PDB file of C-alpha atoms in Angstrom:
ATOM      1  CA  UNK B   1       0.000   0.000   0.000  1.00  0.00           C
ATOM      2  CA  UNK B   2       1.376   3.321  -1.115  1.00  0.00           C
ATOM      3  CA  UNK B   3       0.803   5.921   1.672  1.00  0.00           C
ATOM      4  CA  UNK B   4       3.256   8.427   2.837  1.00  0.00           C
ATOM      5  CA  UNK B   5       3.600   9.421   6.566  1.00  0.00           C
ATOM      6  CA  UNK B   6       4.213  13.309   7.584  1.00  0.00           C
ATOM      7  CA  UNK B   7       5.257  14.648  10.404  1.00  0.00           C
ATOM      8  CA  UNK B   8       2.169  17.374  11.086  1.00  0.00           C
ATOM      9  CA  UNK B   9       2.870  21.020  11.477  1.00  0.00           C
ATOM     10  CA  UNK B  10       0.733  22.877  14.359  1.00  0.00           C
ATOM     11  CA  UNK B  11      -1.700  25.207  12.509  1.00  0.00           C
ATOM     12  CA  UNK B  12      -5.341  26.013  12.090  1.00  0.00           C
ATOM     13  CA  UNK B  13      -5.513  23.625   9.193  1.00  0.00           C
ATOM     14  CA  UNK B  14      -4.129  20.956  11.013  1.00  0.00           C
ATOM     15  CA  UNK B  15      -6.296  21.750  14.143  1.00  0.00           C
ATOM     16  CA  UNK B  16      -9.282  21.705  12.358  1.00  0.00           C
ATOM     17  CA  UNK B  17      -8.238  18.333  11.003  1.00  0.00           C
ATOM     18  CA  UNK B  18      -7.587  16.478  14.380  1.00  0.00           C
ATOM     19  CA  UNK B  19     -11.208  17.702  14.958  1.00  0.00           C
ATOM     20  CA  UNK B  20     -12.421  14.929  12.965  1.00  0.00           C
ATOM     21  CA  UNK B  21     -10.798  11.989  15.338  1.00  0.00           C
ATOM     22  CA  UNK B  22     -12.212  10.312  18.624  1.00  0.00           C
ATOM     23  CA  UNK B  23      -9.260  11.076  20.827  1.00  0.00           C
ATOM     24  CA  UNK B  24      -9.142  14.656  21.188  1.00  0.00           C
ATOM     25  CA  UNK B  25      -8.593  15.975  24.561  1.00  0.00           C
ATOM     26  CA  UNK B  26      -6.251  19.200  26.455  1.00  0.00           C
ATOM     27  CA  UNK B  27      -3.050  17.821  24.453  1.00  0.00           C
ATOM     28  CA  UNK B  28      -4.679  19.102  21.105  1.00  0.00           C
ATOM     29  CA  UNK B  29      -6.378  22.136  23.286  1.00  0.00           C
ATOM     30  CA  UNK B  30      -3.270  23.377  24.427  1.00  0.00           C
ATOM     31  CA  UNK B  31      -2.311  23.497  21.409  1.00  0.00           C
ATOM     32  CA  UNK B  32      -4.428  25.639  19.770  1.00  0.00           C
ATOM     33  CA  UNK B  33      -4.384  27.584  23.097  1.00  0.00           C
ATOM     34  CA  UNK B  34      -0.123  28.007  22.510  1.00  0.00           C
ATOM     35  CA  UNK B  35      -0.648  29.183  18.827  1.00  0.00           C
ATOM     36  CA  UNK B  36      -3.092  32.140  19.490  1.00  0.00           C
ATOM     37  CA  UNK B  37      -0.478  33.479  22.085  1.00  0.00           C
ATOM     38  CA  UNK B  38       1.914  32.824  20.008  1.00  0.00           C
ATOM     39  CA  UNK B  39       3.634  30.468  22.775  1.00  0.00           C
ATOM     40  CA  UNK B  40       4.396  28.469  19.447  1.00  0.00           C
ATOM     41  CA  UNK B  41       5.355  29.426  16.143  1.00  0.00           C
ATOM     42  CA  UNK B  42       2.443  28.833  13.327  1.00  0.00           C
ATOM     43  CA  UNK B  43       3.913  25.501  11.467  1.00  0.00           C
ATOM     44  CA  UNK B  44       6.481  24.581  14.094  1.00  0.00           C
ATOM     45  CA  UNK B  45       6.880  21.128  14.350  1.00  0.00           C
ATOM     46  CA  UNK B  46       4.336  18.406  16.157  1.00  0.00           C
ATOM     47  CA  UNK B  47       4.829  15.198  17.754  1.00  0.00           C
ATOM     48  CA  UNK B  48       2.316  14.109  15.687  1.00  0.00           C
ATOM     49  CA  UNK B  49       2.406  11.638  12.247  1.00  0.00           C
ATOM     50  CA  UNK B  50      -0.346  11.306   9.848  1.00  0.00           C
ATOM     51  CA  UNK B  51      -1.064  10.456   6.172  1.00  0.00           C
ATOM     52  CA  UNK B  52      -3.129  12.492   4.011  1.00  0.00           C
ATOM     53  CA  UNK B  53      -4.969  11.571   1.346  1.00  0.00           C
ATOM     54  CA  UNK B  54      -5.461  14.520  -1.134  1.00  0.00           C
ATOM     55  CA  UNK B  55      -5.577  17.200   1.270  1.00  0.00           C
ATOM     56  CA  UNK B  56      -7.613  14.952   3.990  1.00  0.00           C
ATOM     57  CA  UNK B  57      -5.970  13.714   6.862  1.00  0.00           C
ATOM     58  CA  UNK B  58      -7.222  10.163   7.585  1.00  0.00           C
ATOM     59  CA  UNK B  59      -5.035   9.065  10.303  1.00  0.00           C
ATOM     60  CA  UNK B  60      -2.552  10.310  12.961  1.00  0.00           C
ATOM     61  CA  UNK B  61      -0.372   9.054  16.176  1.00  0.00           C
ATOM     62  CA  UNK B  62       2.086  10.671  18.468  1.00  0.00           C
ATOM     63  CA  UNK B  63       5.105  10.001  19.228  1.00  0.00           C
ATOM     64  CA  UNK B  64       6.830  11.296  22.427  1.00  0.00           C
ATOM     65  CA  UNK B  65      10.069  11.212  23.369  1.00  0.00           C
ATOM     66  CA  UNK B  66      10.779  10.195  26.818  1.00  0.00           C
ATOM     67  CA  UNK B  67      14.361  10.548  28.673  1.00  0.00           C
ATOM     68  CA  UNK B  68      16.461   7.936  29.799  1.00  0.00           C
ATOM     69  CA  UNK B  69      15.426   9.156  33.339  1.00  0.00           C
ATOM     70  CA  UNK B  70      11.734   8.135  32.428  1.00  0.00           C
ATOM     71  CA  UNK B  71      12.275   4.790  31.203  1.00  0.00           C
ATOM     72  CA  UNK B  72      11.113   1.970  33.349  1.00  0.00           C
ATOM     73  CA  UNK B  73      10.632  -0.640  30.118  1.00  0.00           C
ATOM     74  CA  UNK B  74      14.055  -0.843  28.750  1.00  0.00           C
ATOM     75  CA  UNK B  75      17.239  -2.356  29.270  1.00  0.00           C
ATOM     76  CA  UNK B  76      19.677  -0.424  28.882  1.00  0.00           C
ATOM     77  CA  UNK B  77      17.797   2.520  29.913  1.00  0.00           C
ATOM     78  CA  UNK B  78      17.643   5.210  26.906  1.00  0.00           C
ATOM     79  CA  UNK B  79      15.406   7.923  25.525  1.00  0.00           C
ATOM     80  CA  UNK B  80      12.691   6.171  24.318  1.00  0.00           C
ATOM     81  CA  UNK B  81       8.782   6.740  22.166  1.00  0.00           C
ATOM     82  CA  UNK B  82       5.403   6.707  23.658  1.00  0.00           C
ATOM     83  CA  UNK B  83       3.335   6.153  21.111  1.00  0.00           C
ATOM     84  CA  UNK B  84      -0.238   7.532  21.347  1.00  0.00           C
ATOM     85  CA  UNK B  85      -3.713   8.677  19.996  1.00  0.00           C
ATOM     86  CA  UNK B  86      -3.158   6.146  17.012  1.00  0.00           C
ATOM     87  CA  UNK B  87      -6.151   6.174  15.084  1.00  0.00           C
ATOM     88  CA  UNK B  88      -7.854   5.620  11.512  1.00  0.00           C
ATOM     89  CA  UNK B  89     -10.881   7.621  10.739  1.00  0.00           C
ATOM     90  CA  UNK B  90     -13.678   5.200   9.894  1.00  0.00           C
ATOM     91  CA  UNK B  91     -14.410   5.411   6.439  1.00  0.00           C
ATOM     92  CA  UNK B  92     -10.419   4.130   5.893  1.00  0.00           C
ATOM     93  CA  UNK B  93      -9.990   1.215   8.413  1.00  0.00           C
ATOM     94  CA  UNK B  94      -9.270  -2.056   7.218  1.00  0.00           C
ATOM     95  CA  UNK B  95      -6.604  -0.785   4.983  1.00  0.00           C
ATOM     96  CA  UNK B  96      -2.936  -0.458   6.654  1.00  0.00           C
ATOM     97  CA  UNK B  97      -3.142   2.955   7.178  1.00  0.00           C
ATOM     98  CA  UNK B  98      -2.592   1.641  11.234  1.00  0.00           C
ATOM     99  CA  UNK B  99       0.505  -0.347  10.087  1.00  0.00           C
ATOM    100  CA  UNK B 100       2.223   1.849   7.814  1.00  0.00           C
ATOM    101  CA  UNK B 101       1.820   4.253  10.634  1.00  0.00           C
ATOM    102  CA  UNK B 102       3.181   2.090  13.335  1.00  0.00           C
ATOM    103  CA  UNK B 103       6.192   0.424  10.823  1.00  0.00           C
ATOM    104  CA  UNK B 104       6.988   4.225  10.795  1.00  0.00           C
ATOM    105  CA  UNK B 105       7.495   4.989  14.514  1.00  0.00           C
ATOM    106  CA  UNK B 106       9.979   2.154  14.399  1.00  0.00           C
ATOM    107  CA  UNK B 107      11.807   4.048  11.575  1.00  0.00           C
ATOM    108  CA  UNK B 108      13.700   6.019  14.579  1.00  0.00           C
ATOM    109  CA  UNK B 109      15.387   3.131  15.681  1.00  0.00           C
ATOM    110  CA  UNK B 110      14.534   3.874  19.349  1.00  0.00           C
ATOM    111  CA  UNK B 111      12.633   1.391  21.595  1.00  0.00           C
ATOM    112  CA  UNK B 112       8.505   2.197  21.429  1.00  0.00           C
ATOM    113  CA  UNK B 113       5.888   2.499  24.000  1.00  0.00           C
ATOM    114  CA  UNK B 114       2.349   2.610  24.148  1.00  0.00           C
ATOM    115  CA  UNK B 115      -0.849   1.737  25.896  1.00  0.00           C
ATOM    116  CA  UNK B 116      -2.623  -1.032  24.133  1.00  0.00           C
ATOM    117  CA  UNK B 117      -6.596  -0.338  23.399  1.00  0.00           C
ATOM    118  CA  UNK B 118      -8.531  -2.905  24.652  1.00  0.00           C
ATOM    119  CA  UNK B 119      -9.063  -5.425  22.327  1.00  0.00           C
ATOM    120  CA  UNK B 120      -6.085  -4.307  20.504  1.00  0.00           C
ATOM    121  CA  UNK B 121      -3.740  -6.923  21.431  1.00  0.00           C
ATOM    122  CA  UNK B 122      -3.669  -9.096  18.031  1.00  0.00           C
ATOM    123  CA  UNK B 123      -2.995  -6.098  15.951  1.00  0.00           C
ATOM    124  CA  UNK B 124       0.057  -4.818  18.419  1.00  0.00           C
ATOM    125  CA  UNK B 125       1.890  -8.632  18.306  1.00  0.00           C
ATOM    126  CA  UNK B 126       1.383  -8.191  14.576  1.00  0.00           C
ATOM    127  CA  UNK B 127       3.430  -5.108  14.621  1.00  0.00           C
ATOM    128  CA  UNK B 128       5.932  -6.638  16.525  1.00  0.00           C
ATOM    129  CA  UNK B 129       4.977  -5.560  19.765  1.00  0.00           C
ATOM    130  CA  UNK B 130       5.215  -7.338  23.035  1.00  0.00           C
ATOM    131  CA  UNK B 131       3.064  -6.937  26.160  1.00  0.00           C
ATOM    132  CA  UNK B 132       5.061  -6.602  29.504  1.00  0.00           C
ATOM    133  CA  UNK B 133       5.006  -8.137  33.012  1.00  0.00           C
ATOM    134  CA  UNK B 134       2.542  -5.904  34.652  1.00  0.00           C
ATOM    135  CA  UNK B 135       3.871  -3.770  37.560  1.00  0.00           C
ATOM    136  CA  UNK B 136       1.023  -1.960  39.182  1.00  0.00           C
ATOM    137  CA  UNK B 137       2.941   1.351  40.279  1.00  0.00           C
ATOM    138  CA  UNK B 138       4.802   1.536  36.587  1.00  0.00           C
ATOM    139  CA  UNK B 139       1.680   0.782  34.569  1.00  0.00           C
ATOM    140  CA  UNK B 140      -1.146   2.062  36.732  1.00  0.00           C
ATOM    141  CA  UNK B 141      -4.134   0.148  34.875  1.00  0.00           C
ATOM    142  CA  UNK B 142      -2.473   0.403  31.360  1.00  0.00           C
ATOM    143  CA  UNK B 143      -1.885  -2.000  28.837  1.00  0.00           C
ATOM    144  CA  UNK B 144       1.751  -1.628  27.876  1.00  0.00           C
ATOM    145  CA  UNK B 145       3.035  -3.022  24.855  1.00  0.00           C
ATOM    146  CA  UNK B 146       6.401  -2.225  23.919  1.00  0.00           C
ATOM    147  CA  UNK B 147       9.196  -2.915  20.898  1.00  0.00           C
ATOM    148  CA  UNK B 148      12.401  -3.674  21.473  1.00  0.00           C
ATOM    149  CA  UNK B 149      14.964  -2.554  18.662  1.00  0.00           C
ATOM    150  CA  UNK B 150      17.816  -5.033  18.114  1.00  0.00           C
ATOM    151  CA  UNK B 151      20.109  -5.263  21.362  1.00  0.00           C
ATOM    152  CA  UNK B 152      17.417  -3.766  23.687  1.00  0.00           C
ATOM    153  CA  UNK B 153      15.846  -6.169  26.031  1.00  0.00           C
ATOM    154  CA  UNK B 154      13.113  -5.979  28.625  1.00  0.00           C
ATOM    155  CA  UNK B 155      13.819  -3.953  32.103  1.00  0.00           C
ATOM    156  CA  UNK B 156      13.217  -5.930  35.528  1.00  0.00           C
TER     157      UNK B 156
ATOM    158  CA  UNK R   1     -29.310   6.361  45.527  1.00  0.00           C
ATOM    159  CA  UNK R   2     -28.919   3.412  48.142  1.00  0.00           C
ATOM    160  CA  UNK R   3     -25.924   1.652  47.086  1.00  0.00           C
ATOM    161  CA  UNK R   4     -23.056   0.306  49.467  1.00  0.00           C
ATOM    162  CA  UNK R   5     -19.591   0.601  48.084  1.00  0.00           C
ATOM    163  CA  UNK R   6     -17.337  -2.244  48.797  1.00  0.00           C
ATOM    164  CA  UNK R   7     -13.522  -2.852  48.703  1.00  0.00           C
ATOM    165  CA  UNK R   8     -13.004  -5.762  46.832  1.00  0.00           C
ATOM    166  CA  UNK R   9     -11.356  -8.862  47.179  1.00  0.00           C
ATOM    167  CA  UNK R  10      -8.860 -10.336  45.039  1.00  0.00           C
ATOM    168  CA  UNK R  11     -10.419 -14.381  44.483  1.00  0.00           C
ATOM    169  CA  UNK R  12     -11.949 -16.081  41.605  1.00  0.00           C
ATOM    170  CA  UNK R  13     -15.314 -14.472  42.081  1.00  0.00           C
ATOM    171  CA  UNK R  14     -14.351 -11.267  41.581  1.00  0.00           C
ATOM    172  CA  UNK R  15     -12.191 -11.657  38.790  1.00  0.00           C
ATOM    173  CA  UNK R  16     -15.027 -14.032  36.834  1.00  0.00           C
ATOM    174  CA  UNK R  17     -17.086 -10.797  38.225  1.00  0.00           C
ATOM    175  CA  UNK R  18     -14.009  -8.794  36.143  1.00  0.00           C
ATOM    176  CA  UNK R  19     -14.803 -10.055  32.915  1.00  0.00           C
ATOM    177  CA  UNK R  20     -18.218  -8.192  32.513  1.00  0.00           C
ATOM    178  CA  UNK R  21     -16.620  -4.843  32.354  1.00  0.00           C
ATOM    179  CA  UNK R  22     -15.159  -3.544  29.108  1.00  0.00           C
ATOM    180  CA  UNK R  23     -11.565  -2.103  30.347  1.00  0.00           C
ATOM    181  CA  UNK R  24     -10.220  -5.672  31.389  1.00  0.00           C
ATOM    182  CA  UNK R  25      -6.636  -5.936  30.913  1.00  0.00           C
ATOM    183  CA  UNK R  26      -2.995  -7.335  32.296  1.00  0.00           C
ATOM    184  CA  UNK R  27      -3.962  -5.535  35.661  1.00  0.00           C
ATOM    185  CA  UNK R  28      -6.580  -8.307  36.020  1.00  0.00           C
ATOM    186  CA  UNK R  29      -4.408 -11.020  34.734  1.00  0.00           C
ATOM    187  CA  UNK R  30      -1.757 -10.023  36.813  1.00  0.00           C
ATOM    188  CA  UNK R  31      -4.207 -10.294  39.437  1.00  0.00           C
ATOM    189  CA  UNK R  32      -5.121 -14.264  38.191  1.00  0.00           C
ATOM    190  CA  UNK R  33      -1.525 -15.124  37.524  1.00  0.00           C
ATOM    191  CA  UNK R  34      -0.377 -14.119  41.373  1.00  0.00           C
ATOM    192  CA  UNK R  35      -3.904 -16.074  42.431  1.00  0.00           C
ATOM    193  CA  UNK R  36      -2.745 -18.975  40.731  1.00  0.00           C
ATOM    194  CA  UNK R  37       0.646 -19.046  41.362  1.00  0.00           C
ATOM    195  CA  UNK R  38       0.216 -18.268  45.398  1.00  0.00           C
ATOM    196  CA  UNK R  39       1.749 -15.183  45.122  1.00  0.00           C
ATOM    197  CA  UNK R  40      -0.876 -13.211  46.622  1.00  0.00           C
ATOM    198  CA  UNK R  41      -3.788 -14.845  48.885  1.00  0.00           C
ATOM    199  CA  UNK R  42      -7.248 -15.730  48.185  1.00  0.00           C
ATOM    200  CA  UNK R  43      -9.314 -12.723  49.466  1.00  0.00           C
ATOM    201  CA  UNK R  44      -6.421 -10.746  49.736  1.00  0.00           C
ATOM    202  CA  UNK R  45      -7.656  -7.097  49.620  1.00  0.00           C
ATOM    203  CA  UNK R  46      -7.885  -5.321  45.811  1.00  0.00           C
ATOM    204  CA  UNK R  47      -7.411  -1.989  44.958  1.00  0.00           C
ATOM    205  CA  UNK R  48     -10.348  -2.033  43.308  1.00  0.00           C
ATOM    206  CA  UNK R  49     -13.684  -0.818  44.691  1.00  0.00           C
ATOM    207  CA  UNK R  50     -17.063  -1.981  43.650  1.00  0.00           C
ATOM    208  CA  UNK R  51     -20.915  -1.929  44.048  1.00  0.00           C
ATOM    209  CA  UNK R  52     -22.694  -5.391  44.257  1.00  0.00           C
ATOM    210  CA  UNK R  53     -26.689  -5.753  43.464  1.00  0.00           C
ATOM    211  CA  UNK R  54     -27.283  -8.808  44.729  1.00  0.00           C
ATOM    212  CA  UNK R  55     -24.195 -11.033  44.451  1.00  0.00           C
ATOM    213  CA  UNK R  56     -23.669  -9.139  40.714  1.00  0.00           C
ATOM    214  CA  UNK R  57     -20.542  -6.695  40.584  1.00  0.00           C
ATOM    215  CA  UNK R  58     -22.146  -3.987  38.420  1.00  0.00           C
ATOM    216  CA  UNK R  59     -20.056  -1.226  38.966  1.00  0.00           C
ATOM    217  CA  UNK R  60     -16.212  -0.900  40.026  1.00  0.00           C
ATOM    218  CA  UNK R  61     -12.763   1.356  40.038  1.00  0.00           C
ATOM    219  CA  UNK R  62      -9.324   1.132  40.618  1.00  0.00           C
ATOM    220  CA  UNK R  63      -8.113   3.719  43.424  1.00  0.00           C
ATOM    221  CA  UNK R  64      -4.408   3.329  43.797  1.00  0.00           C
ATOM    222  CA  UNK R  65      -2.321   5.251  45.934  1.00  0.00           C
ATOM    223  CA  UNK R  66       1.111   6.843  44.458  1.00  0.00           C
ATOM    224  CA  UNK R  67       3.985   8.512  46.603  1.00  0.00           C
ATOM    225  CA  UNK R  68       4.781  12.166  47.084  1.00  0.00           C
ATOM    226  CA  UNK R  69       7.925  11.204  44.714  1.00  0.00           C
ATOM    227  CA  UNK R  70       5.148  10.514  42.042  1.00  0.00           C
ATOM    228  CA  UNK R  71       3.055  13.917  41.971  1.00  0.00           C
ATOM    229  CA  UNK R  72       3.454  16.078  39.636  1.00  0.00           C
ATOM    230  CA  UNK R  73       0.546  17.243  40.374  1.00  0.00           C
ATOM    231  CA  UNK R  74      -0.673  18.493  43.798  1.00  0.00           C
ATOM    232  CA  UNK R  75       0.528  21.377  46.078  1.00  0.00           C
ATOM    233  CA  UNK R  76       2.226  20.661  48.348  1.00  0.00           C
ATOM    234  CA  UNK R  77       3.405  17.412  46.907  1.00  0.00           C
ATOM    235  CA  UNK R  78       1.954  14.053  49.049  1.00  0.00           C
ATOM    236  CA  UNK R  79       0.726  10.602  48.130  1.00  0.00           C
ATOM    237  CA  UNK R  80      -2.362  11.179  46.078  1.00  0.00           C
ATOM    238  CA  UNK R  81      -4.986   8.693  44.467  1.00  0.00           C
ATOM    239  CA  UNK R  82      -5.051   7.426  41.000  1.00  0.00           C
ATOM    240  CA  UNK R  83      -8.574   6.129  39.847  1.00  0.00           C
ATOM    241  CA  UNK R  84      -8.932   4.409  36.949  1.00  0.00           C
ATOM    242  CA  UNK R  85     -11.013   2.117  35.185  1.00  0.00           C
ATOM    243  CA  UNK R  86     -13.993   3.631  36.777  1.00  0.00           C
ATOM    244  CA  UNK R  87     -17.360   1.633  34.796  1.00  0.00           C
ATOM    245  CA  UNK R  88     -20.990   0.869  35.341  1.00  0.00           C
ATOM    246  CA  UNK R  89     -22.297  -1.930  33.371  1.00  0.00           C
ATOM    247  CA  UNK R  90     -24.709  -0.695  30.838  1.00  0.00           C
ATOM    248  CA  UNK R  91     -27.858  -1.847  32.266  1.00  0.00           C
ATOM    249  CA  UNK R  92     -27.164   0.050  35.268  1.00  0.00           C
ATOM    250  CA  UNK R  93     -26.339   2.929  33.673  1.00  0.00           C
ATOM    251  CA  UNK R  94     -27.257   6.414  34.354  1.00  0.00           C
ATOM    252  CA  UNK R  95     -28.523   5.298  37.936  1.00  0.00           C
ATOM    253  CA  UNK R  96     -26.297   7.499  39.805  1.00  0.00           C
ATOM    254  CA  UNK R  97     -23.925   4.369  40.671  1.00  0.00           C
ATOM    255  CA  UNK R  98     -20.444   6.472  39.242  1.00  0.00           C
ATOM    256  CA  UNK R  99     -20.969   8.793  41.163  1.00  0.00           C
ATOM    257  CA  UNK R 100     -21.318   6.827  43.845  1.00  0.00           C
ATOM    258  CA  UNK R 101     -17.981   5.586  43.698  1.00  0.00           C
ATOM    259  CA  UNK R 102     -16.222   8.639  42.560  1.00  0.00           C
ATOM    260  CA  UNK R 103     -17.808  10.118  45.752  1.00  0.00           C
ATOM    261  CA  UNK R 104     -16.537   7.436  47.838  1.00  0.00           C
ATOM    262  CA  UNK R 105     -12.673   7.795  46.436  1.00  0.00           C
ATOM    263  CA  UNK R 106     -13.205  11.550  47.881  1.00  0.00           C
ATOM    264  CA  UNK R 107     -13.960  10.194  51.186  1.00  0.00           C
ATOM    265  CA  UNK R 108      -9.791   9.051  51.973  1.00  0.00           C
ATOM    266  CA  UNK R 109      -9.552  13.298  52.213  1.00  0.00           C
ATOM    267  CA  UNK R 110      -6.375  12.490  49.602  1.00  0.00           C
ATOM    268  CA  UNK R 111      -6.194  14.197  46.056  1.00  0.00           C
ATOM    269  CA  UNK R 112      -7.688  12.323  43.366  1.00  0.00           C
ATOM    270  CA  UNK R 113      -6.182  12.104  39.941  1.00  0.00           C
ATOM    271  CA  UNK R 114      -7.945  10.346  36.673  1.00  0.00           C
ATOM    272  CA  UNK R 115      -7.257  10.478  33.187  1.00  0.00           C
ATOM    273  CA  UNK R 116     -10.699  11.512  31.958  1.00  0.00           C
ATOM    274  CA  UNK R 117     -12.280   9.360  29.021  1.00  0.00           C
ATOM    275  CA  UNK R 118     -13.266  10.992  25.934  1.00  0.00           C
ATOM    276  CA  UNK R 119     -16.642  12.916  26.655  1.00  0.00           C
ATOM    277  CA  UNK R 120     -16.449  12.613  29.637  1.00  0.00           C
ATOM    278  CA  UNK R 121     -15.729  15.986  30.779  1.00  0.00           C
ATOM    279  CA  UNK R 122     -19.062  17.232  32.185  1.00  0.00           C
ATOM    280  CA  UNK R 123     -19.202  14.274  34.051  1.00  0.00           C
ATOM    281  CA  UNK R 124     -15.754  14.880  36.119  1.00  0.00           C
ATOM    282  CA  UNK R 125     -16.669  18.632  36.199  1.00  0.00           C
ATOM    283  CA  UNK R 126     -20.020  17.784  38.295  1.00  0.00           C
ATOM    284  CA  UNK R 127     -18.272  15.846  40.218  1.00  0.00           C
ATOM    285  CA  UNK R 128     -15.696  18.830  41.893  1.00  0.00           C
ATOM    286  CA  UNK R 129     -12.806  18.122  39.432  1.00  0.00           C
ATOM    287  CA  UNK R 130     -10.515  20.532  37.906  1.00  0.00           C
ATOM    288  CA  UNK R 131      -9.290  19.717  34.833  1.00  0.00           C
ATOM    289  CA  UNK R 132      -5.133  20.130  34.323  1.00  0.00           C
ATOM    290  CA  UNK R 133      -2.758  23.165  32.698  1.00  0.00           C
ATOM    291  CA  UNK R 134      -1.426  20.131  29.804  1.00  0.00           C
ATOM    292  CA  UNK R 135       2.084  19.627  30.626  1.00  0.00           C
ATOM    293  CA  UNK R 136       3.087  17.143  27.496  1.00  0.00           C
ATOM    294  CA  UNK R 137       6.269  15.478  29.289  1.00  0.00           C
ATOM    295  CA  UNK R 138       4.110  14.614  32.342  1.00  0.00           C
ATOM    296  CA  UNK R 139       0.603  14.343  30.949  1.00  0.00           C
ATOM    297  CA  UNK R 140       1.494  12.401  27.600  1.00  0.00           C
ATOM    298  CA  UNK R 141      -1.818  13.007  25.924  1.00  0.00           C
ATOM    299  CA  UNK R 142      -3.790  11.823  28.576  1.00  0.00           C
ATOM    300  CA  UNK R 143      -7.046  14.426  29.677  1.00  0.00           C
ATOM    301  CA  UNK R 144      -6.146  14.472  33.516  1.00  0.00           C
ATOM    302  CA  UNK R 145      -8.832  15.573  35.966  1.00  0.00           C
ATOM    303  CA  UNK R 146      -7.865  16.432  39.423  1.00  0.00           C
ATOM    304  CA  UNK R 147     -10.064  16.459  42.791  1.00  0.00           C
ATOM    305  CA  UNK R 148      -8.520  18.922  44.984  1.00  0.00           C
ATOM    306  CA  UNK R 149      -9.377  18.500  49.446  1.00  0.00           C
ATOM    307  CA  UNK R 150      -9.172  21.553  51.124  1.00  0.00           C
ATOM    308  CA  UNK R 151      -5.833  23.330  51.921  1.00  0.00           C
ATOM    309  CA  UNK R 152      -4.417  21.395  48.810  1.00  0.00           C
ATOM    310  CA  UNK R 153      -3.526  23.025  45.494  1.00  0.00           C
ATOM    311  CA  UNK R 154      -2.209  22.795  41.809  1.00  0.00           C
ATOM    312  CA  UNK R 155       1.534  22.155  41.679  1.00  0.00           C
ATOM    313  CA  UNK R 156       3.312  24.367  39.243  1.00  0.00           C
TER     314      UNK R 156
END
């Protein structure tokens, strides 16, 4: 499947656009709250990925990057990516756009984070992913699934 | 409303009980694996909270308690509570039974913290919480809500 994956600049277009997805909450609010004080610059940079088709973005994630200090999953302990607010609007599910997006984040080489959807599970050990060994003051009622480049191993 | 909230217990019941709700996970198969395993005992106490009608489990949360070295959140900094996973089953919706148990998480006079699900937002508002100033390094796109007690404010 041909689909290209952008990293999305903050604007009003691209606002407007994340408007159109379930997960929208005080991450995308602050955002539009930093660009009309100018706290940001109009088309700075986002941590967040999408692909567009024609001028329509159909599908986004986030990708943080967390400091060595923060990492509780990996071994050895290094900056790392929470992944996030993955999501395909309806009309385009079914077709990869999930994958490509995900095969992406592990472009960076870095080890990847995120909290598993329920019911998610399959599609996550299809990307490669691995669920961890739960640890209830770490994962607080999450459902971590993580990737391990080559040469990084689980954390005890 | 007349509706008794109980701790729960961690034994077979309640996790069979578990598997009505929707946001089951590795918490609760953590939870089976220790059971099995004798890692934890049978009736050992839960962090989870509930409302039984009859001998039915038809509405529960998670309240767990994080250190003062883990909030980021409260002024002055001290061991707060983390709810999650807070769900009525849909027949019993709409009854009054949420707040019921987000009522009863005020009652340990310790700040409450939740990650707020996605229109959910009038919900945490009538019940006293404040949503959060988005800070992206410690909020990582989650929608936190915060219950403040008395003499206890946001942390900068």
């Amino acid at each position: 499947m041909e689909a290209a994956v952008q990293q999305l600049r903050i604007n009003y277009k691209t606002l407007e656009d994340f408007q159109a997805f379930r997960e929208v909450g005080i991450q995308e609010l602050s955002m539009k709250e930093e660009l009309e004080a100018d706290m940001i610059e109009n088309n700075s940079k986002s941590p967040f990925y999408g692909i567009y088709i024609g001028d329509r973005l159909i599908a986004r994630m986030c990708l943080y990057e967390l400091g060595t200090n923060q990492d509780f999953y990996f071994d050895p302990p290094q900056p790392f990516l929470e992944l996030w607010k993955l999501e395909v609007l309806q009309p385009y599910r079914g077709r990869g756009y999930g994958e490509v997006l995900v095969q992406h984040a592990k472009t960076f080489g870095q080890p990847v984070k995120t909290n598993a959807r329920q019911g998610s599970d399959d599609f996550w050990i299809k990307m490669g992913f691995s669920p961890v060994y739960y640890d209830a003051e770490r994962d607080r009622g999450e459902n971590p699934y993580v990737w391990y480049p080559e040469n990084v191993e689980p954390q005890n």
